[in-house]
Coordinates of C-alpha atoms in Angstrom, one line a residue:
M1 CA -14.3 16.7 15.2
K2 CA -15.9 13.9 13.2
A3 CA -14.2 10.5 13.1
V4 CA -15.0 6.9 12.1
Y5 CA -15.1 4.1 14.7
I6 CA -15.7 0.4 14.4
S7 CA -18.6 -0.6 16.7
E8 CA -17.9 -4.3 16.5
P9 CA -16.2 -6.7 14.0
G10 CA -18.1 -7.1 10.8
G11 CA -19.1 -5.6 7.4
P12 CA -19.2 -2.0 6.4
E13 CA -22.4 -1.5 8.5
V14 CA -20.3 -1.5 11.7
L15 CA -18.5 1.7 10.7
E16 CA -19.9 4.7 12.6
V17 CA -19.2 8.4 12.2
R18 CA -19.0 10.0 15.7
E19 CA -18.2 13.4 17.2
V20 CA -15.1 13.1 19.3
E21 CA -12.5 15.2 21.0
A22 CA -9.8 16.5 18.6
P23 CA -6.3 15.2 19.1
V24 CA -3.6 17.2 20.9
P25 CA -0.2 16.9 19.4
G26 CA 2.3 15.3 21.8
N27 CA 6.1 15.5 21.9
G28 CA 7.5 15.5 18.3
E29 CA 4.1 15.4 16.7
V30 CA 2.4 17.7 14.2
L31 CA -1.4 18.3 14.0
I32 CA -2.9 18.0 10.6
D33 CA -6.3 19.2 9.3
V34 CA -7.1 16.3 7.2
V35 CA -8.4 16.9 3.6
A36 CA -8.5 13.2 2.4
A37 CA -7.7 9.8 3.7
G38 CA -6.9 6.6 1.8
L39 CA -8.6 3.3 2.2
N40 CA -6.3 0.3 2.6
R41 CA -6.7 -3.5 3.0
A42 CA -5.5 -3.1 6.6
D43 CA -8.6 -1.0 7.3
V44 CA -10.9 -3.7 6.0
Q45 CA -9.0 -6.3 8.1
Q46 CA -9.3 -4.1 11.2
R47 CA -13.0 -3.7 10.5
R48 CA -13.4 -7.4 10.3
G49 CA -11.5 -7.9 13.6
S50 CA -8.5 -9.6 12.2
Y51 CA -5.9 -6.8 12.3
P52 CA -6.1 -4.7 15.6
P53 CA -4.1 -1.5 15.7
P54 CA -0.6 -1.8 17.3
P55 CA -0.1 -0.8 20.9
G56 CA -0.5 2.9 21.4
A57 CA -2.1 3.5 18.0
S58 CA -5.6 5.1 17.6
D59 CA -8.6 2.9 17.4
I60 CA -9.8 5.0 14.5
P61 CA -8.9 3.3 11.2
G62 CA -6.9 4.9 8.4
L63 CA -3.2 4.6 7.6
E64 CA -2.6 7.6 5.3
V65 CA -3.9 11.2 4.9
S66 CA -3.3 14.4 3.1
G67 CA -4.0 17.8 4.6
R68 CA -2.5 21.0 6.0
I69 CA -0.3 21.5 9.1
A70 CA -2.5 23.0 11.8
G71 CA -0.2 22.9 14.9
F72 CA 2.8 21.6 16.6
G73 CA 3.6 19.6 19.8
P74 CA 6.8 20.3 21.8
G75 CA 10.1 19.1 20.3
V76 CA 9.3 19.2 16.6
T77 CA 12.6 19.7 14.8
K78 CA 11.4 19.1 11.3
A79 CA 11.0 22.4 9.3
F80 CA 7.3 22.7 8.8
S81 CA 5.1 25.8 8.8
L82 CA 1.4 26.3 9.6
G83 CA -0.6 25.6 6.4
D84 CA 2.0 23.5 4.7
K85 CA 0.4 20.9 2.4
V86 CA 1.5 17.5 3.6
V87 CA 0.9 13.8 3.5
A88 CA 1.4 11.5 6.5
L89 CA 1.9 7.8 7.1
L90 CA -0.1 6.6 10.2
A91 CA -0.5 3.6 12.4
G92 CA -4.1 4.6 12.7
G93 CA -6.4 7.6 13.0
G94 CA -6.8 8.7 9.4
Y95 CA -10.6 8.5 9.1
A96 CA -10.9 11.8 11.0
Q97 CA -11.0 15.5 10.4
Q98 CA -7.7 15.9 12.4
V99 CA -4.8 13.7 13.2
A100 CA -1.7 14.0 15.3
V101 CA 1.4 12.2 14.0
R102 CA 5.1 12.2 14.5
A103 CA 6.8 14.7 12.2
E104 CA 9.2 12.0 10.9
Q105 CA 6.2 10.3 9.2
V106 CA 5.1 13.5 7.4
L107 CA 6.2 14.8 4.0
R108 CA 5.3 17.8 1.9
V109 CA 3.1 17.0 -1.1
P110 CA 5.2 16.3 -4.2
D111 CA 5.1 19.0 -6.9
G112 CA 2.3 18.6 -9.4
V113 CA -0.1 16.7 -7.2
D114 CA -3.3 18.2 -5.9
L115 CA -4.0 17.9 -2.1
V116 CA -6.8 15.4 -2.5
T117 CA -5.0 13.0 -4.9
A118 CA -2.0 13.2 -2.6
A119 CA -3.8 11.0 0.0
A120 CA -3.4 8.1 -2.4
L121 CA 0.4 8.2 -2.1
P122 CA 2.0 7.8 1.4
E123 CA 1.1 4.3 2.5
V124 CA 1.5 2.6 -1.0
A125 CA 4.7 4.6 -1.8
A126 CA 6.2 3.7 1.5
T127 CA 5.1 0.0 1.3
V128 CA 6.2 -0.5 -2.3
Y129 CA 9.6 1.3 -2.1
S130 CA 10.6 -0.2 1.3
N131 CA 9.8 -3.7 0.0
L132 CA 10.9 -3.7 -3.6
V133 CA 14.0 -1.6 -3.2
M134 CA 15.1 -1.4 0.5
T135 CA 14.2 -5.1 1.3
A136 CA 14.3 -7.0 -2.1
Q137 CA 17.0 -4.9 -3.7
L138 CA 15.3 -4.9 -7.0
Q139 CA 17.8 -4.1 -9.8
E140 CA 17.4 -2.6 -13.3
G141 CA 16.8 -5.4 -15.8
E142 CA 15.5 -7.9 -13.3
T143 CA 12.0 -9.4 -13.5
V144 CA 9.5 -8.6 -10.8
L145 CA 6.1 -10.3 -10.3
I146 CA 3.5 -8.2 -8.6
H147 CA 0.2 -9.8 -7.4
G148 CA -3.0 -7.7 -7.4
A149 CA -2.3 -5.5 -10.4
T150 CA -5.2 -3.0 -10.1
G151 CA -5.3 -2.4 -6.3
G152 CA -3.5 0.5 -4.6
I153 CA -0.3 -1.5 -4.0
G154 CA -0.3 -3.1 -7.4
T155 CA -0.8 0.1 -9.4
M156 CA 2.0 1.8 -7.5
A157 CA 4.3 -1.2 -7.7
I158 CA 4.0 -1.7 -11.4
Q159 CA 4.7 2.0 -12.2
L160 CA 7.6 2.2 -9.7
A161 CA 9.2 -1.0 -10.9
K162 CA 9.0 0.2 -14.5
A163 CA 10.5 3.5 -13.6
L164 CA 13.4 1.7 -12.0
G165 CA 14.1 -0.2 -15.2
A166 CA 12.7 -3.6 -14.2
R167 CA 10.7 -6.0 -16.4
V168 CA 7.3 -6.2 -14.8
A169 CA 4.9 -9.2 -14.6
T170 CA 1.6 -9.0 -12.7
T171 CA -1.5 -11.1 -12.0
A172 CA -5.1 -10.1 -12.0
G173 CA -8.5 -11.9 -11.8
S174 CA -10.1 -10.9 -15.1
D175 CA -9.3 -10.3 -18.7
E176 CA -10.4 -6.7 -18.2
K177 CA -7.9 -6.1 -15.4
V178 CA -5.2 -7.9 -17.4
S179 CA -5.8 -5.4 -20.2
T180 CA -5.7 -2.5 -17.7
A181 CA -2.4 -3.7 -16.3
K182 CA -0.7 -3.8 -19.7
A183 CA -2.3 -0.9 -21.6
F184 CA -2.9 1.6 -18.7
L185 CA -0.2 0.7 -16.1
G186 CA 2.6 -0.5 -18.4
A187 CA 3.1 -4.1 -17.3
D188 CA 5.2 -6.2 -19.7
I189 CA 3.4 -9.4 -18.8
A190 CA -0.1 -9.7 -17.2
I191 CA -1.6 -13.0 -16.2
N192 CA -5.2 -13.9 -15.5
Y193 CA -4.7 -16.1 -12.4
A194 CA -8.3 -17.4 -12.7
E195 CA -7.5 -19.1 -16.0
E196 CA -3.7 -19.7 -16.0
D197 CA -1.1 -21.2 -13.8
F198 CA 0.9 -18.1 -13.1
P199 CA 4.4 -19.7 -12.6
E200 CA 4.1 -21.6 -15.9
S201 CA 2.7 -18.6 -17.8
L202 CA 5.4 -16.3 -16.4
R203 CA 8.2 -18.6 -17.6
R204 CA 6.5 -19.0 -21.0
Q205 CA 6.3 -15.2 -21.5
N206 CA 9.7 -14.5 -19.9
G207 CA 12.1 -16.6 -21.9
G208 CA 11.9 -19.6 -19.6
K209 CA 12.9 -17.6 -16.6
G210 CA 11.0 -17.0 -13.3
A211 CA 10.9 -13.8 -11.2
D212 CA 13.9 -12.3 -9.5
V213 CA 11.5 -10.6 -7.1
I214 CA 7.9 -11.3 -6.1
L215 CA 5.8 -8.9 -4.2
D216 CA 2.9 -10.9 -2.7
V217 CA -0.2 -9.6 -0.9
V218 CA -1.9 -13.1 -0.8
G219 CA 0.2 -15.1 1.6
A220 CA -0.3 -18.8 2.3
K221 CA -2.6 -19.6 -0.7
Y222 CA 0.2 -18.6 -3.1
L223 CA 3.2 -19.8 -1.2
K224 CA 3.9 -23.0 -3.2
Q225 CA 3.3 -21.3 -6.6
N226 CA 5.4 -18.3 -5.6
V227 CA 8.4 -20.4 -4.8
D228 CA 7.8 -22.3 -8.0
A229 CA 7.8 -18.9 -9.9
L230 CA 11.1 -17.7 -8.4
A231 CA 14.2 -17.6 -10.5
D232 CA 17.5 -18.7 -9.1
Y233 CA 18.5 -16.3 -6.3
G234 CA 15.0 -14.9 -6.3
R235 CA 13.4 -13.0 -3.4
L236 CA 9.8 -13.5 -2.4
V237 CA 8.5 -10.6 -0.2
V238 CA 5.2 -11.3 1.5
I239 CA 3.3 -8.2 2.6
G240 CA -0.3 -9.4 2.9
L241 CA -2.3 -12.4 4.1
Q242 CA -5.5 -12.3 2.1
G243 CA -5.0 -16.0 1.3
G244 CA -4.3 -17.2 4.8
T245 CA -1.4 -17.4 7.2
K246 CA -0.2 -21.0 7.1
G247 CA 1.2 -22.8 4.1
E248 CA 3.6 -25.6 3.2
L249 CA 7.1 -24.5 2.2
D250 CA 9.3 -26.7 0.0
L251 CA 12.7 -26.0 1.5
G252 CA 14.4 -28.3 -1.0
Q253 CA 13.1 -26.2 -3.9
L254 CA 14.1 -23.0 -2.0
L255 CA 17.6 -24.4 -1.4
Q256 CA 18.0 -25.5 -5.0
K257 CA 17.2 -22.0 -6.2
R258 CA 19.3 -20.3 -3.5
A259 CA 16.2 -18.2 -2.9
A260 CA 14.8 -16.2 0.0
V261 CA 11.4 -15.7 1.6
V262 CA 10.9 -12.5 3.6
A263 CA 7.7 -11.2 5.3
T264 CA 7.3 -7.6 6.3
A265 CA 4.7 -5.2 7.8
L266 CA 4.8 -1.4 7.7
R267 CA 2.2 -0.5 10.3
P268 CA 3.9 -1.9 13.5
R269 CA 7.4 -0.6 12.7
P270 CA 8.9 1.9 15.1
V271 CA 8.9 5.6 14.3
E272 CA 12.6 5.6 13.5
E273 CA 12.1 3.0 10.7
K274 CA 9.0 4.8 9.3
G275 CA 11.0 8.0 9.3
A276 CA 13.8 6.4 7.4
I277 CA 11.4 4.9 4.9
M278 CA 9.6 8.3 4.4
N279 CA 12.9 10.0 3.8
A280 CA 13.8 7.4 1.2
V281 CA 10.4 7.9 -0.5
R282 CA 10.9 11.7 -0.6
E283 CA 14.4 11.3 -2.2
A284 CA 13.6 8.4 -4.6
V285 CA 9.8 8.4 -5.3
W286 CA 8.7 12.0 -5.1
P287 CA 10.8 13.0 -8.2
L288 CA 9.2 10.2 -10.2
V289 CA 5.8 11.5 -9.2
S290 CA 6.6 15.1 -10.0
D291 CA 7.9 14.3 -13.5
G292 CA 4.9 12.0 -14.2
R293 CA 6.6 8.6 -14.4
V294 CA 4.6 7.5 -11.4
R295 CA 1.0 8.6 -11.1
P296 CA -1.2 8.4 -8.0
L297 CA -4.4 6.7 -9.2
V298 CA -7.7 7.5 -7.6
A299 CA -10.6 5.2 -8.4
K300 CA -13.3 7.0 -6.5
T301 CA -13.9 9.5 -3.7
F302 CA -16.5 9.4 -0.9
P303 CA -17.4 12.0 1.7
L304 CA -16.7 10.9 5.3
D305 CA -20.3 10.3 6.1
Q306 CA -20.5 7.7 3.3
V307 CA -17.7 5.6 4.7
R308 CA -19.9 2.5 4.6
A309 CA -20.4 2.9 0.9
A310 CA -16.7 3.4 0.4
H311 CA -16.0 0.1 2.2
R312 CA -18.7 -1.7 0.2
Y313 CA -17.1 -0.5 -3.0
F314 CA -13.6 -1.5 -1.8
D315 CA -15.0 -5.0 -0.9
T316 CA -16.2 -5.5 -4.5
G317 CA -12.6 -5.4 -5.8
D318 CA -13.7 -3.5 -8.9
H319 CA -11.5 -0.4 -8.3
V320 CA -8.3 0.5 -10.2
G321 CA -6.2 2.5 -7.8
K322 CA -7.1 4.1 -4.4
I323 CA -10.4 4.9 -2.8
L324 CA -10.4 8.1 -0.8
L325 CA -12.5 9.6 2.0
L326 CA -13.0 13.4 1.8
M327 CA -13.3 15.3 5.0

C-alpha cells in the first residue's frame, strides 16, 4: 500500500509517499480500506519534530480516517460487517491506504454524511465533545470562548456549543474570519485578536461577564489573558500549545474567581478512554450531525501524492474547516 512518512523534521518537503507493507489487524482490531484522512495540527507538529507518536503507535502521521471495513483481527466483539462505512480515531497511521485500529475507536458514518466528508469528523468531534462536555461540563445558557474560530476544532466547537444551548464567543485573526465565525458558523460574539484585547472585548459584548468555559488551542501565550477572561467558577481547558508550553499563572486571580485550569490530550489516552469518548460521540454528536445542526466542514481535498501541497495549504492558516487527503 501507499503511505506517507516523515524523512526528517522540517517543512512539507520532508513528507514522502512510500510503498510499504499493508497492516495486519491484531487482537481486537479491524482493518479499514481508507477513503480519506483528515489533517490536524498534531500532524504538523509531528512533521516538525515536536510531537512524536505515543509508544506503540505508527510512525505514519494521521489521526482520523473514513473508509470501509476490510477485515478483522481475532477477538473483535463489536458488531461490524465487511464493507461497513466507518470513521476511526487513531493514534497514528491515517495517511495510508489501509489502517488497523482497535474496534472501540471505530464508528459507523452518521446518517446523511458522505464517506469522504466523514473523515472530517472523528478527531474533532471526539476532541470537542470530550473537552467541552465530559471535562468542562458546559451547560445550556453558559458562555463559552473558543479560540481559533475557523480551524477544524473551532468550526466543530462553535457548532456543537450552539447546539447545546451555550452562548458562543470566539477569536480569529482577521475581520474576514470574524465575519465567517458569526455569519457562517453562528457565533454570538467574534473577536479579532489582532486588533482587540479579547478578555475586555468579551466582557463588553457579554454584559460585563467573562466566559464560563474557555477552549484553548494556543497555550502559554494566552494563559494570562485566558485567566483574565474567565468568569467566576470558570473552567479553562487547554488542548493545544501553538503559543508555547510555559507561562506565568496568577494563582491569586484564579483563587479569587474559584476557577480551574485543566490540560488534556486525546492522542495518548488508552484505548478504553478513547472507546468511551467515541461511544459518547455516537450517542450525543452523531444525532446532531444527522439532523444538520452540526455540519462537517471541508475546506479542500488533496490526493495522497499531493500531501506536501496539503500541508503547505494547512500552514497558511487560510482554510475554514478541515483539509482532507484522498486515497
